[in-house]
Amino acid sequence: MRVLILGGTGEARSLAARLVDAGHDVESSLAGRVSNPALPPGRVRVGGFGGPDGLAAHLTTNAVDAVVDATHPFAATISANAAVAAHRVGVPLLALRRPGWSAGAGDDWTRVPDVAAAAAHAAATGPGTVFVTTGRRDLAAYAADASHGYLVRTVDPPAGATPPRMTLVLDRGPYTVDGELALMRTHAIGLLVTKDSGGALTEAKLVAAAMLELPVVVVDRPAVPAGVTCVDTVDTAAEWVLAQATRGRAQAG
Ligand code: NAP
């Protein structure tokens, strides 16, 4: 099977390793957003395709047999493009999304539909620094709030508008509960804002917030495109690829 993995996540790298080990011809695609990305086994290409048309052309030109969209749960544009392109050229597509986080007993979580709503909530919150972990691209949403200090953590430096009273931390994790507790205490955090990214690598902030009894604003995930099958483990995604290979052999025979 020639498999295209739309990547940029740990799950995408794990899946690439599994499929390469199983003898598939795997190409992983990265957007090229972060400097020095972790690279998966197999072939790697970097950069946008040029919308759904470009992706459809890539699938045809490279005779791709199956696509796994293992991008980050919040990378909604590439997921929509994949749905359009795969449907157009008749290539099977699977979405792989790790499970989201859920609040435990006693957690003070507010779920909001997008970063704009999270920023509005932050601006209206009480005193204390707002700890923002929603990425570097949406920071303009917080730029009108001069009444709070903001601790902003991103992988690469932000471009564009940022909160006027911002302390920036550049880090990519994984994070520990002790480290997150120390950071939140040092900066007198009063509110944590996070996307519902899911996964263990960045979950420590939620544990720390619970220990400090801090309120948390959680931005809900965008929906997986209509009609696209979605699984939440690398194992299940690998099984799906195997099923496509079996079906392809049956059709050829
Ligand atoms: P996005 O908004 O959904 O996509 C914007 C454009 O970037 C797409 O239209 C596509 O360009 C290009 N692109 C995105 N992912 C690509 C991929 N894997 N391979 C080739 N081109 C890709 O994406 P995003 O939110 O900027 O995320 C970019 C990448 O970072 C994703 O691969 C994602 O897995 C990873 N990531 C995102 C987040 C997040 O919070 N959004 C967090 C961690 C990692 P063309 O239209 O030109 O094809």
Short mmCIF file of C-alpha atoms and ligand atoms in Angstrom, two decimals, residues 6-9 29-31 33 45 47-51 71-72 74-78 81 137 195, ligand 1:
data_model
loop_
_atom_site.label_atom_id
_atom_site.label_comp_id
_atom_site.label_asym_id
_atom_site.label_seq_id
_atom_site.Cartn_x
_atom_site.Cartn_y
_atom_site.Cartn_z
CA LEU A 6 -1.10 13.99 6.90
CA GLY A 7 0.99 14.54 9.98
CA GLY A 8 2.36 16.99 12.49
CA THR A 9 1.42 14.95 15.58
CA SER A 29 3.31 15.27 4.99
CA LEU A 30 4.17 18.15 7.31
CA ALA A 31 2.92 21.71 6.95
CA ARG A 33 5.03 25.43 10.49
CA ARG A 45 7.41 15.95 2.31
CA GLY A 47 4.74 22.33 2.81
CA GLY A 48 1.18 22.93 1.69
CA PHE A 49 -0.30 21.18 -1.34
CA GLY A 50 -2.11 24.24 -2.63
CA GLY A 51 -5.62 23.59 -1.33
CA THR A 71 -3.18 16.07 11.82
CA HIS A 72 -3.79 17.94 15.04
CA PHE A 74 -7.50 21.80 15.51
CA ALA A 75 -5.97 21.71 12.01
CA ALA A 76 -9.42 22.04 10.44
CA THR A 77 -8.47 23.41 7.04
CA ILE A 78 -6.19 20.57 5.97
CA ASN A 81 -9.16 19.76 2.16
CA ARG A 137 -1.72 32.18 15.65
CA LYS A 195 -7.60 23.89 23.40
P1 NAP B 1 -4.63 24.12 8.97
O1 NAP B 1 -5.02 25.48 9.43
O2 NAP B 1 -5.64 23.05 9.01
O3 NAP B 1 -4.06 24.16 7.49
C1 NAP B 1 -3.68 25.37 6.84
C2 NAP B 1 -2.92 24.99 5.61
O4 NAP B 1 -1.65 24.45 5.96
C3 NAP B 1 -3.58 23.91 4.78
O5 NAP B 1 -4.56 24.45 3.92
C4 NAP B 1 -2.40 23.31 4.07
O6 NAP B 1 -1.97 24.15 2.99
C5 NAP B 1 -1.29 23.40 5.10
N1 NAP B 1 -1.15 22.16 5.89
C6 NAP B 1 -1.64 21.91 7.12
N2 NAP B 1 -1.26 20.71 7.54
C7 NAP B 1 -0.53 20.17 6.55
C8 NAP B 1 0.15 18.93 6.39
N3 NAP B 1 0.17 18.00 7.37
N4 NAP B 1 0.81 18.73 5.22
C9 NAP B 1 0.81 19.67 4.23
N5 NAP B 1 0.19 20.84 4.33
C10 NAP B 1 -0.47 21.10 5.48
O7 NAP B 1 -3.34 23.62 9.78
P2 NAP B 1 -2.64 24.24 11.09
O8 NAP B 1 -3.62 24.32 12.19
O9 NAP B 1 -1.86 25.42 10.68
O10 NAP B 1 -1.62 23.07 11.43
C11 NAP B 1 -0.50 22.89 10.59
C12 NAP B 1 0.18 21.60 11.01
O11 NAP B 1 0.60 21.70 12.36
C13 NAP B 1 -0.74 20.40 10.89
O12 NAP B 1 -0.07 19.41 10.14
C14 NAP B 1 -1.02 19.98 12.31
O13 NAP B 1 -1.05 18.58 12.44
C15 NAP B 1 0.14 20.58 13.09
N6 NAP B 1 -0.27 21.09 14.41
C16 NAP B 1 -1.29 21.96 14.51
C17 NAP B 1 -1.67 22.39 15.77
C18 NAP B 1 -2.85 23.32 15.97
O14 NAP B 1 -3.17 23.65 17.13
N7 NAP B 1 -3.53 23.76 14.91
C19 NAP B 1 -0.97 21.94 16.91
C20 NAP B 1 0.09 21.05 16.75
C21 NAP B 1 0.44 20.62 15.48
P3 NAP B 1 -2.46 23.90 1.49
O15 NAP B 1 -3.89 24.34 1.46
O16 NAP B 1 -1.52 24.72 0.69
O17 NAP B 1 -2.33 22.42 1.23
#
